[in-house]
Coordinates of C-alpha atoms in Angstrom, one line a residue:
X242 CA 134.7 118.9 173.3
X243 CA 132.6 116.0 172.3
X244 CA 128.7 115.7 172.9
X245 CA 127.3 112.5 174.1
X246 CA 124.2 111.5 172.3
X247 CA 121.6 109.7 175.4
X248 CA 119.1 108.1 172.1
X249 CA 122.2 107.2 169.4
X250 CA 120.0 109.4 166.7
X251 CA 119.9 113.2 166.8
X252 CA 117.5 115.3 164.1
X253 CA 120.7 115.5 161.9
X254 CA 120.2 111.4 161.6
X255 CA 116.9 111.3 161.5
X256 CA 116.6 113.8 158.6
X257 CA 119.8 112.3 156.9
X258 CA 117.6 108.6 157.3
X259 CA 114.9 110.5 155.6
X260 CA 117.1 112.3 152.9
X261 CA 118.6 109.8 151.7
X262 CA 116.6 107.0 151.1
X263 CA 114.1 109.9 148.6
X264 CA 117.6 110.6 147.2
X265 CA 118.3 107.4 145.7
X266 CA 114.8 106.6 144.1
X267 CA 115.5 110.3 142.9
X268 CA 118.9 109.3 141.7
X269 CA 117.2 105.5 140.3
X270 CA 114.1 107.1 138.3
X271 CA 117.1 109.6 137.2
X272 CA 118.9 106.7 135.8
X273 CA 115.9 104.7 134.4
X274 CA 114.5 107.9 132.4
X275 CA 118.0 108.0 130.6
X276 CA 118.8 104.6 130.2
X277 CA 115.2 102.9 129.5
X278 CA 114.6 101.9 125.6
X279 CA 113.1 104.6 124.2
X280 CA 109.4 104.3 123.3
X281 CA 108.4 103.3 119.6
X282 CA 108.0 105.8 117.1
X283 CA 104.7 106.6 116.3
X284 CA 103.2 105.7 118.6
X285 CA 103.8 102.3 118.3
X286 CA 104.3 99.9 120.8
X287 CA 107.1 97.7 122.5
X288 CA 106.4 94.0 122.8
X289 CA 109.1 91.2 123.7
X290 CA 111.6 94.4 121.7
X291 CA 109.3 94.4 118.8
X292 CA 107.0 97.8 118.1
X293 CA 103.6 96.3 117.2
X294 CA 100.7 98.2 117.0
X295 CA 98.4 100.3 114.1
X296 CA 99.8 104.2 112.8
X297 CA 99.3 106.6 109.7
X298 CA 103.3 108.3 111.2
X299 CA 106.9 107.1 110.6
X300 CA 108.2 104.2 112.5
X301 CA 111.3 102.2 113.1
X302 CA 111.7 98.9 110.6
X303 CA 113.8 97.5 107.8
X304 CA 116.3 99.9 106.5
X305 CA 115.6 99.5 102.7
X306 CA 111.7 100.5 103.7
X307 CA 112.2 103.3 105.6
X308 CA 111.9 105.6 102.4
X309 CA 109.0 103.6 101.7
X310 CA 107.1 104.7 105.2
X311 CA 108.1 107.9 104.8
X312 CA 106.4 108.5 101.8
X313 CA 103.1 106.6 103.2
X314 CA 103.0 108.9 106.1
X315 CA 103.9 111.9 103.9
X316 CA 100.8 110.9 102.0
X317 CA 98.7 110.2 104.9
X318 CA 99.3 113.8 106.3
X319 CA 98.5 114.7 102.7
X320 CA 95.2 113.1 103.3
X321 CA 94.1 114.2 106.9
X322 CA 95.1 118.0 105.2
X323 CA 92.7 117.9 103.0
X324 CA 89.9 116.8 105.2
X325 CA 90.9 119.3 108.3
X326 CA 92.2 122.2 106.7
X327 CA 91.9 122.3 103.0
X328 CA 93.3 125.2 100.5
X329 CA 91.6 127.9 100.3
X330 CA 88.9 127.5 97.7
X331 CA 89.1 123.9 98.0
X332 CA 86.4 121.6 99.3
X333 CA 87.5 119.1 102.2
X334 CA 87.7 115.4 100.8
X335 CA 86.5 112.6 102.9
X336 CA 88.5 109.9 103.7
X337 CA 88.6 106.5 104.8
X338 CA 91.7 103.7 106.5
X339 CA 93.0 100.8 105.2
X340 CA 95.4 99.1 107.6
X341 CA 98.4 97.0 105.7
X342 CA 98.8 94.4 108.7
X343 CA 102.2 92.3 108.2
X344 CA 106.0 92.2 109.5
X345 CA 108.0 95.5 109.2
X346 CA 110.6 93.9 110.5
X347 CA 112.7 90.8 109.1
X348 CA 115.2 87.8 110.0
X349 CA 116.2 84.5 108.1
X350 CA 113.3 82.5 109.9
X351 CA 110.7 85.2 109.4
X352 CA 107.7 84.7 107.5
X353 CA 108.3 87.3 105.0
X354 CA 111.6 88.1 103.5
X355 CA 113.1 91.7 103.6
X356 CA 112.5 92.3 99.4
X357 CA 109.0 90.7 100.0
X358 CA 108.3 93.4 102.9
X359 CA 109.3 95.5 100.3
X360 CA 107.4 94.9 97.3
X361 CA 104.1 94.2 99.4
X362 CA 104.3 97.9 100.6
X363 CA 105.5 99.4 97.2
X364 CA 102.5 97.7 95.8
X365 CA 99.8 99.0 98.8
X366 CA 101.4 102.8 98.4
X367 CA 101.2 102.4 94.7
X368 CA 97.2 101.4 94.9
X369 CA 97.0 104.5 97.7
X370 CA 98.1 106.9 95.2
X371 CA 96.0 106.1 92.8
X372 CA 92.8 105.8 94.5
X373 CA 94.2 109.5 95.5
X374 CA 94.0 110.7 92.3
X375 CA 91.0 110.3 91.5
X376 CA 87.5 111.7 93.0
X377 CA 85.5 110.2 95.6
X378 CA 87.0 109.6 99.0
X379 CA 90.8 109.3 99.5
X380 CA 92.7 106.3 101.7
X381 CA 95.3 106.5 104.5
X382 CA 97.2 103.6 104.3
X383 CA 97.6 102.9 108.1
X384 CA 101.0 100.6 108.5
X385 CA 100.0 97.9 111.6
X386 CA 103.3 95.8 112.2
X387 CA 102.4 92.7 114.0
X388 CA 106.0 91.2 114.9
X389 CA 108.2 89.4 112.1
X390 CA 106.9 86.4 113.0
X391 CA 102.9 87.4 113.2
X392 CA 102.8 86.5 116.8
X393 CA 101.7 90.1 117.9
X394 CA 99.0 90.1 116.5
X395 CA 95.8 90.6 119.7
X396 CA 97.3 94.2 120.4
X397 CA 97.1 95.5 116.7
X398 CA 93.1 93.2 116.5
X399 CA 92.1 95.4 119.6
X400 CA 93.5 98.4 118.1
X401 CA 91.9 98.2 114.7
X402 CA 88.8 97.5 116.3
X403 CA 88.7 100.9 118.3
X404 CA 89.2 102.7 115.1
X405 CA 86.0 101.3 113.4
X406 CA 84.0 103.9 116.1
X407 CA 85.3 106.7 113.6
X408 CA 82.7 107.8 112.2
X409 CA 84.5 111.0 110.0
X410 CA 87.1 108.7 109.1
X411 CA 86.9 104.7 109.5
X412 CA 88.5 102.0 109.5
X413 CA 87.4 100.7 105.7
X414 CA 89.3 97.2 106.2
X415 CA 92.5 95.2 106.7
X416 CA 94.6 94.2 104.4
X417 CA 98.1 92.1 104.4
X418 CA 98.3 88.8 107.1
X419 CA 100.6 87.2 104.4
X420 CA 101.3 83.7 105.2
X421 CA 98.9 80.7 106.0
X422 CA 100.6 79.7 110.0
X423 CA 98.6 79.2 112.8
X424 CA 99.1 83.1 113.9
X425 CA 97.4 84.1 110.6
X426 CA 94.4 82.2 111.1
X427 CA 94.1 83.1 115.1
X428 CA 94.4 86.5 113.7
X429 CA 92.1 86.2 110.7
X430 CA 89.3 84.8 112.7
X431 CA 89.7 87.5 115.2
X432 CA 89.1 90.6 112.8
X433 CA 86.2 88.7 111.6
X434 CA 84.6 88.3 115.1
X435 CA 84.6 92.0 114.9
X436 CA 82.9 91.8 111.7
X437 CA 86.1 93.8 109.8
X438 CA 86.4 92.9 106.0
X439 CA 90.0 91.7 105.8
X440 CA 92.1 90.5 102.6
X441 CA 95.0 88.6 102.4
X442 CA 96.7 89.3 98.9
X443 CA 98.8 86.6 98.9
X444 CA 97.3 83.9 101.1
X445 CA 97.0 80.6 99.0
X446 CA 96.1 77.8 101.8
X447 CA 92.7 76.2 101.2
X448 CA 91.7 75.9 104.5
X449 CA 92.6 79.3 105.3
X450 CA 88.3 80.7 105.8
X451 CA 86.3 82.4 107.7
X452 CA 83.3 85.1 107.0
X453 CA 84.6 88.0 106.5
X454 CA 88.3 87.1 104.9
X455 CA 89.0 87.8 101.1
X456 CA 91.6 86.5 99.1
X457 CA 92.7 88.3 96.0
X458 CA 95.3 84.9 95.3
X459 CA 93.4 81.4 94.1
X460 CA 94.3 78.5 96.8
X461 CA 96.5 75.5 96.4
X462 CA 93.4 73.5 95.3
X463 CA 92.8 76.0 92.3
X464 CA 96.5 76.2 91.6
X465 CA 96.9 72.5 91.6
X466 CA 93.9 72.4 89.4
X467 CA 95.9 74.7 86.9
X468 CA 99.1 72.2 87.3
X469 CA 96.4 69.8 86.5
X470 CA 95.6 71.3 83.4
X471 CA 99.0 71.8 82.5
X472 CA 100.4 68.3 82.8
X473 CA 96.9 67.0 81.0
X474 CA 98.4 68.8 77.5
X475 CA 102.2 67.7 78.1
X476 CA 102.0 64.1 79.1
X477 CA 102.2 61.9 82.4
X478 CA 105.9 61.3 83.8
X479 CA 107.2 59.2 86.6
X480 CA 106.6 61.9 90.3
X481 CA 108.5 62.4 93.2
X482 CA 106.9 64.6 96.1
X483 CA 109.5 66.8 98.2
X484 CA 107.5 68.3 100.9
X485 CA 108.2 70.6 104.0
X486 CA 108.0 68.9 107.4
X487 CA 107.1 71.6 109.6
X488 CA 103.7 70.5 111.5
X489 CA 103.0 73.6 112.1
X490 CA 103.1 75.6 108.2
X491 CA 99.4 75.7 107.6
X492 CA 100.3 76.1 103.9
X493 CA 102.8 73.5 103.4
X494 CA 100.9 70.9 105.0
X495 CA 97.4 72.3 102.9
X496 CA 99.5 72.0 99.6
X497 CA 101.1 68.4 100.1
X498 CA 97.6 67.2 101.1
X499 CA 95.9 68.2 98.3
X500 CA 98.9 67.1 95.4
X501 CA 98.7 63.4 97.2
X502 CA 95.0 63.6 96.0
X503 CA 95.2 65.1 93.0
X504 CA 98.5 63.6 91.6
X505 CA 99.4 60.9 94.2
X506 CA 97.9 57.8 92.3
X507 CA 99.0 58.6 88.8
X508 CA 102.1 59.7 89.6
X509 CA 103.6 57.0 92.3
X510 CA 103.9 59.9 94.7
X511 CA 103.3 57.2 97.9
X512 CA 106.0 55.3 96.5
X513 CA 108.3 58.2 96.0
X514 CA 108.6 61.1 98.2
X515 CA 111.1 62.8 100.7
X516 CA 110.4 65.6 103.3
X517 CA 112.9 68.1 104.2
X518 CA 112.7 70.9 107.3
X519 CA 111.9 74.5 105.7
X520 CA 113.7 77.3 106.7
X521 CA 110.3 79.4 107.6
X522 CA 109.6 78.7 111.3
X523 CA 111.1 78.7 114.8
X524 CA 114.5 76.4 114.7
X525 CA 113.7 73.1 114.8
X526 CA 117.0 71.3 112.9
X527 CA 118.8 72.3 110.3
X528 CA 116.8 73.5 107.6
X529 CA 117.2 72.8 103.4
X530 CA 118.7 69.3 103.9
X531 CA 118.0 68.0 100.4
X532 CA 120.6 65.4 100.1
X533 CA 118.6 62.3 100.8
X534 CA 115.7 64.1 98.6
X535 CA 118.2 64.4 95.2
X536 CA 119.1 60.7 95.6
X537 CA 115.9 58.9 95.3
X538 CA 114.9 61.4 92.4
X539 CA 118.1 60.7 90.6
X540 CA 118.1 56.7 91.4
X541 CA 114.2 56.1 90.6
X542 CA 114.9 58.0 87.6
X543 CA 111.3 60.3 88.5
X544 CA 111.0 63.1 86.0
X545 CA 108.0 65.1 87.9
X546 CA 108.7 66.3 91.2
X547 CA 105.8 68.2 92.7
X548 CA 107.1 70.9 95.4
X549 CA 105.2 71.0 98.6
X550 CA 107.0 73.9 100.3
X551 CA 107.8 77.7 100.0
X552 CA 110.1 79.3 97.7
X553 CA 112.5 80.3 99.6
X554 CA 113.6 76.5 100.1
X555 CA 113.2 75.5 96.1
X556 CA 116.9 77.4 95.1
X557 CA 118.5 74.5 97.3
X558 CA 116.8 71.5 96.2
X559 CA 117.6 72.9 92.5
X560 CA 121.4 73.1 93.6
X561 CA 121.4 69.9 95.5
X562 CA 120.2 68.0 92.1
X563 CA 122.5 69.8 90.1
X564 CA 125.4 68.3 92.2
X565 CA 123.8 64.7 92.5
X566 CA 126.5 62.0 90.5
X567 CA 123.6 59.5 90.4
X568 CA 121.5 61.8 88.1
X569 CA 120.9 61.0 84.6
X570 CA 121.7 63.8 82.9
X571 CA 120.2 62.9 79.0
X572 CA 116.6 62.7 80.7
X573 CA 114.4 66.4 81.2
X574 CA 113.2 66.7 84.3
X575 CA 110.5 69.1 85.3
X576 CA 109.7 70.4 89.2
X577 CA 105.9 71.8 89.9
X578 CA 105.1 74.2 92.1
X579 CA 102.4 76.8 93.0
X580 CA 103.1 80.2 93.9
X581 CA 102.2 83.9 93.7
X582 CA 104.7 84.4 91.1
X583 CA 108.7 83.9 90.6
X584 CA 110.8 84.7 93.3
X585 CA 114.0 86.8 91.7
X586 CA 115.6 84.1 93.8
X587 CA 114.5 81.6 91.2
X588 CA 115.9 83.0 88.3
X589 CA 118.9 84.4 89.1
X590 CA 122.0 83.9 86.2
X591 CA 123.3 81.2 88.7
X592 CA 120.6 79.2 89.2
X593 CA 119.3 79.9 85.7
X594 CA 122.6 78.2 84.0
X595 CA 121.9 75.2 86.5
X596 CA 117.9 74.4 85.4
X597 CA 119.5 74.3 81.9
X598 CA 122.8 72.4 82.5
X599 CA 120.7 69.5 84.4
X600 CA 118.0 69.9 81.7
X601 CA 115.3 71.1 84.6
X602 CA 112.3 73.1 84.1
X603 CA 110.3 75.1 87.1
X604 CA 106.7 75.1 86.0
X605 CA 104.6 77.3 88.3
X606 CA 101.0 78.1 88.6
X607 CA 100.6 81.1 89.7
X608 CA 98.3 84.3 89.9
X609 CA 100.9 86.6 88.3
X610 CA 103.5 86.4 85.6
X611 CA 106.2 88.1 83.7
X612 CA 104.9 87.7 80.9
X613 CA 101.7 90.1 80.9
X614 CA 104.3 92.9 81.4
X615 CA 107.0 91.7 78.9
X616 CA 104.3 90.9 76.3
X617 CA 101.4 93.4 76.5
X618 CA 98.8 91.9 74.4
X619 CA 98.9 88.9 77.4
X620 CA 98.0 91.5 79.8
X621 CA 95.3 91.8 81.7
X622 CA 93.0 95.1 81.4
X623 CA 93.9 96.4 85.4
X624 CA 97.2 96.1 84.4
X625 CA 98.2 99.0 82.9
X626 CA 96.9 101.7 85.8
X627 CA 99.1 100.2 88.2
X628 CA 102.1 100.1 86.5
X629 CA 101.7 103.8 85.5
X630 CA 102.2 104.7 89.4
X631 CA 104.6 101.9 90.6
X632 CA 107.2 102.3 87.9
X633 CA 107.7 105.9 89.1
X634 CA 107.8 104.5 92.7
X635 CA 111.1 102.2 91.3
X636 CA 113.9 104.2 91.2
X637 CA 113.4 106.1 94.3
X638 CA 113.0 103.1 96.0
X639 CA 115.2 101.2 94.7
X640 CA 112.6 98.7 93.9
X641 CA 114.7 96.8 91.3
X642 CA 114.3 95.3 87.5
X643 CA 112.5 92.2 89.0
X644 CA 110.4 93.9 91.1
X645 CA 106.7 92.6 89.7
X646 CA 108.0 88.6 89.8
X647 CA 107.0 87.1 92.6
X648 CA 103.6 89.2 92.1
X649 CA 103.8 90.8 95.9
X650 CA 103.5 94.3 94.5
X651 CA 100.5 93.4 92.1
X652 CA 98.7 91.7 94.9
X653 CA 99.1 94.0 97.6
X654 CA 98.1 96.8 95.1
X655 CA 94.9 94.8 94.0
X656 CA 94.3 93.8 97.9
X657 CA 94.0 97.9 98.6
X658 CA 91.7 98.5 95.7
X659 CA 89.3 95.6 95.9
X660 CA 89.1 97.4 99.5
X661 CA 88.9 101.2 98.1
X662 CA 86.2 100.4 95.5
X663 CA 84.0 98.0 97.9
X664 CA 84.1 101.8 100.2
X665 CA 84.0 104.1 96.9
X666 CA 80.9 102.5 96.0
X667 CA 78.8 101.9 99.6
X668 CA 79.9 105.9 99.8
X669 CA 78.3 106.9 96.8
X670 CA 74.9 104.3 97.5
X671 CA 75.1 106.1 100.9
X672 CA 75.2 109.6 99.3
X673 CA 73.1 109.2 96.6
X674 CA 69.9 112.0 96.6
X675 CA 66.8 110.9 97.7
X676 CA 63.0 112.0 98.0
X677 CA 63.1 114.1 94.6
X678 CA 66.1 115.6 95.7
X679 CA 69.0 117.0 93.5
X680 CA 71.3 117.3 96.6
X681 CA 73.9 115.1 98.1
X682 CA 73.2 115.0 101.9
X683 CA 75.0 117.6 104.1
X684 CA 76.8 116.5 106.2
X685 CA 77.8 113.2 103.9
X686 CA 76.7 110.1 104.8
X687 CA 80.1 107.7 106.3
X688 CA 79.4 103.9 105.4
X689 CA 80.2 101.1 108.0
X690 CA 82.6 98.6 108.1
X691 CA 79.5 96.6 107.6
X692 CA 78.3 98.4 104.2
X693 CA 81.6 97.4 103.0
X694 CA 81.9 93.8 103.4
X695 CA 78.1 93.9 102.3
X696 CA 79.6 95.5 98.8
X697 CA 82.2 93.1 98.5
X698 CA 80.2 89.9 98.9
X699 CA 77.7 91.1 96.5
X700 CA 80.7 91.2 93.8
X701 CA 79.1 88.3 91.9
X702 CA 80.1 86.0 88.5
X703 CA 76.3 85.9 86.8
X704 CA 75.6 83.4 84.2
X705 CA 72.8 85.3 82.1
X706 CA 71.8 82.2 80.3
X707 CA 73.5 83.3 77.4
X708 CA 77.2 84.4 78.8
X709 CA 78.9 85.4 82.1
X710 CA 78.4 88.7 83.1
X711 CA 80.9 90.5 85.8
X712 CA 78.7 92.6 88.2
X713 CA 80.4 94.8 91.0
X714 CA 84.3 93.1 90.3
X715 CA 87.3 94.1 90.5
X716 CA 89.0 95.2 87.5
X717 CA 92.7 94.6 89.3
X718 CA 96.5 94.4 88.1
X719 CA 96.8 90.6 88.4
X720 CA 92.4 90.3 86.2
X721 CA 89.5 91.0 87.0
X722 CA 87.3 88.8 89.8
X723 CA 85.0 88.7 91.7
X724 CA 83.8 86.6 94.8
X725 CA 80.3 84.8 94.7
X726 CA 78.8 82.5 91.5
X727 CA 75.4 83.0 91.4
X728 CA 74.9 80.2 89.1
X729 CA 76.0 77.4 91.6
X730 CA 75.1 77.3 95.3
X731 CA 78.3 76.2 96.9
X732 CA 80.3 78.8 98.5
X733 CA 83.7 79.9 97.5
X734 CA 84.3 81.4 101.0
X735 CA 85.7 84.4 99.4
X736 CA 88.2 83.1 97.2
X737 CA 88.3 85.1 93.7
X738 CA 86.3 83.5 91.0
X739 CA 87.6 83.7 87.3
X740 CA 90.7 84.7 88.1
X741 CA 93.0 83.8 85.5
X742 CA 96.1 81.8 86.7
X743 CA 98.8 81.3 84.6
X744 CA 101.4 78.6 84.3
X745 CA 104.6 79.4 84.1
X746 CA 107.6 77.6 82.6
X747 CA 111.0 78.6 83.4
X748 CA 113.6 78.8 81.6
X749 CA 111.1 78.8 78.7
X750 CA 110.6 76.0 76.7
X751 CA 111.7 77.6 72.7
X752 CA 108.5 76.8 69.8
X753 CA 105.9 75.9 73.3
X754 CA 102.4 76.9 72.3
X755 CA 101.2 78.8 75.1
X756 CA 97.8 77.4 76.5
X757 CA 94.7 78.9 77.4
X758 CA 94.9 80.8 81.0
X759 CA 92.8 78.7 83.7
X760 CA 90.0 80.2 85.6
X761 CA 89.4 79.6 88.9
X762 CA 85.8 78.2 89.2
X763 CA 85.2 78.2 85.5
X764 CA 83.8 74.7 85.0
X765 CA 81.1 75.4 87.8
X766 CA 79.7 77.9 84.9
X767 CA 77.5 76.9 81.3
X768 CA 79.8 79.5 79.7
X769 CA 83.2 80.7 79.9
X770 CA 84.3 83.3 82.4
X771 CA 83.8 87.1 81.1
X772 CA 86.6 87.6 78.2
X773 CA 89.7 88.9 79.4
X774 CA 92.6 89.5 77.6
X775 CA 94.8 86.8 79.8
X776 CA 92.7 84.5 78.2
X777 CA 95.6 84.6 75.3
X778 CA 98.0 83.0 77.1
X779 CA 100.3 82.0 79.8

């Protein structure tokens, strides 16, 4: 028998239209839970499939760095330990946060390469562990990844600035933003609005300024200076420019502007140039097109080619000459560039056999070279700390034989400490007894972010009236600098003063006299920079 139903919907339906409309959000948040992308690790987070943000843990990023971060966040822990709980018997150590703000995270386009992501880190965690080993306060190296292109930057800005409220264990500064784009200076301008002392190790764009940004690297107007002196002792040649096109490289466009006013009317460079498309950037055309570049340097017979671009590009210019019929090679030529260091890419056994088959020489100024670790008496005094820590950090991290050449480690490393001693030293001013006193105040006094830019500024080249004197520098791997010339009233804006830059020729030229090292901003003092012992050689 069969019930008629007067309404078409009994309780059964209703309840079943109820049911079953919970049911499937149920069964969709269910489904969402297990198939969502899982959150970054920590604590990091997702933007456009990037993890950006600022932590002292483990995290997602290259593979060959992973060992790397590991041992950073081992260390870290290591740190906080020592603060929160200590041994028994042992007194709790203060400590303070550097952040190491750069890509984690790599691609061919990306403004640092995978074995320079490398190196910069080695070089931080080697200048952590020895400012760890000492007394005074200890350092958490917090890792900040702000997207391989430094486009993420705002989220990590607004999350370093909530750590400077610490006041048991603050944010000492920021370290890192490695390549002069328009990101880095958005970025750089940013941390200082918030008044955070920021370096960047291996930024080298002149225009690159603002208050509260250090560079531990000279700029492209100080390294051309060095070129400067360089081609002053070996004679005048017939130039060629090769620059990068890319409107929007900050550094490329800095560097070809200032070697058409240093070197443009002496060496023809209006008459003679090429641009090419670099392969740092967003895709814009195929990049390393050097064809049209080799030609007119072969056919106008120029022996000087200044390089306006980034290293990464230079391998395939050198390649592109060596295959060029039109070249004449009887004639030496010589290509100038500026740099941190030497790439490995640079002198590989390939490219090596090809400088000297086409008679070509590399000649680099730059703020590190080989030669201070392959000749010790060249060295400079910092040198030899670092290297005690980072060579034991080589073989576990597979690190490599030319691991120091492109000067990424040493810069990062010196980047760290310039940062560590600026907080080392406004800690012990802070702490110092007072009022007749034999006691250090209980609880310790914590310096600001602001007593540590304060520190740094004050680290000063004094002319004495009878020499330089060094007051408050850093004594670092790569010299030792510091930031302000008392004897002359125009500003550096916080690039290093005396710090030696070498010039490097590669392959070597056999029976060269080295030269004396340049100093940036010697010539604004009566008397030489303090001695050093780069000022040996180059």
């Amino acid at each position: 028998m069969f019930l008629s139903r007067r309404n078409g919907f009994g309780p059964l339906d209703k309840a079943i239209a109820v049911l079953v409309p919970l049911v499937l959000i149920a069964v969709g948040v269910v489904v969402y839970l297990a198939t969502r992308p899982e959150d970054c690790a920590g604590g990091l987070a997702k933007r456009d499939g990037q993890c950006v943000g600022v932590t002292d843990s483990a995290f997602d990023a290259n593979d060959d760095i992973k060992g790397l971060i590991r041992a950073v966040a081992d260390e870290n822990t290591r740190v906080e330990k020592a603060w929160e709980s200590p041994k028994k018997g042992q007194t709790r150590i203060p400590y303070g946060r550097i952040a190491l703000m750069m890509p984690f995270t790599s691609d061919d386009s990306s403004a640092m390469t995978a074995p320079m992501i490398r190196r910069a880190l080695a070089g931080a965690h080697a200048a952590q562990l020895r400012a760890n080993s000492g007394g005074g306060p200890h350092y958490q190296l917090l890792m900040a990844p702000d997207g391989k292109d430094l486009d993420k930057w705002q989220p990590v800005v607004d999350d370093l600035e909530d750590l400077t409220d610490d006041r048991e264990s603050p944010l000492v500064g920021v370290m890192g933003l490695p390549s002069s784009t328009p990101e880095t200076r958005d970025a750089m301008r940013a941390l200082s609005d918030r008044r955070i002392a920021t370096v960047g190790p291996v930024i080298t764009s002149a225009d690159m300024n603002a208050p509260y940004f250090f560079k531990t690297s000279p700029n492209n107007d100080l390294l051309a200076d060095a070129l400067g002196q360089y081609l002053k002792n070996r004679g005048a040649g017939k130039g060629f420019l090769v620059f990068d096109s890319r409107p929007d490289d900050v550094y490329s466009r800095n560097l070809q502007k200032l070697i058409e006013k240093k070197f443009g009317a002496k060496y023809g460079l209006r008459k003679r140039s090429a641009s090419f498309l670099g392969s740092t950037g967003p895709d814009a055309g195929i990049p390393q097109r050097f064809q049209s570049a080799a030609q007119k340097i072969c056919v106008t017979d120029s022996d000087t080619v200044f390089f306006a671009g980034r290293d990464q590009d230079l391998p395939a210019l050198v390649k592109r000459l060596s295959q060029e019929p039109s070249c004449d090679r009887s004639s030496t030529v010589r290509i100038l560039k500026v740099g941190i260091g030497l790439d490995p890419t640079l002198t590989t056994p390939e490219l090596t056999q090809m400088l000297r088959d086409t008679k070509t020489t590399m000649v680099a100024a730059a703020s590190v070279t080989s030669e201070w670790w392959r000749n010790k008496s060249t060295a400079p005094d910092g040198l030899g700390g670092f290297l005690s820590v980072f060579d034991k950090l080589k073989k576990p991290h597979g690190l490599g034989e030319k691991s120091l050449d492109d000067g990424y480690a040493i810069m990062y490393h010196d980047a760290f400490m310039l940062l560590a001693n600026a907080f080392d030293r406004s800690y012990s001013e802070a702490n110092e007894p007072t009022g007749g006193s034999t006691r250090t105040p209980d609880p310790a006094r914590t310096p600001t972010k602001d007593d540590v830019y304060n520190t740094l500024i004050d680290a000063s080249i004094v002319d004495t009236g009878d020499s330089t004197r060094c007051i408050g520098c850093l004594q670092g791997a790569a010299g030792t600098y510091g930031f302000e010339k008392s004897s002359d009233t125009d500003d550096t804006d916080q690039w290093p003063v005396c710090k030696p830059v070498p010039v490097i020729e590669y392959p070597a030229v056999p029976g060269r006299k080295a030269q004396d090292t340049f100093r940036t901003f010697e010539k604004t003092f009566k008397h030489p920079c303090p001695d050093d012992v780069t000022r040996g050689g180059s």
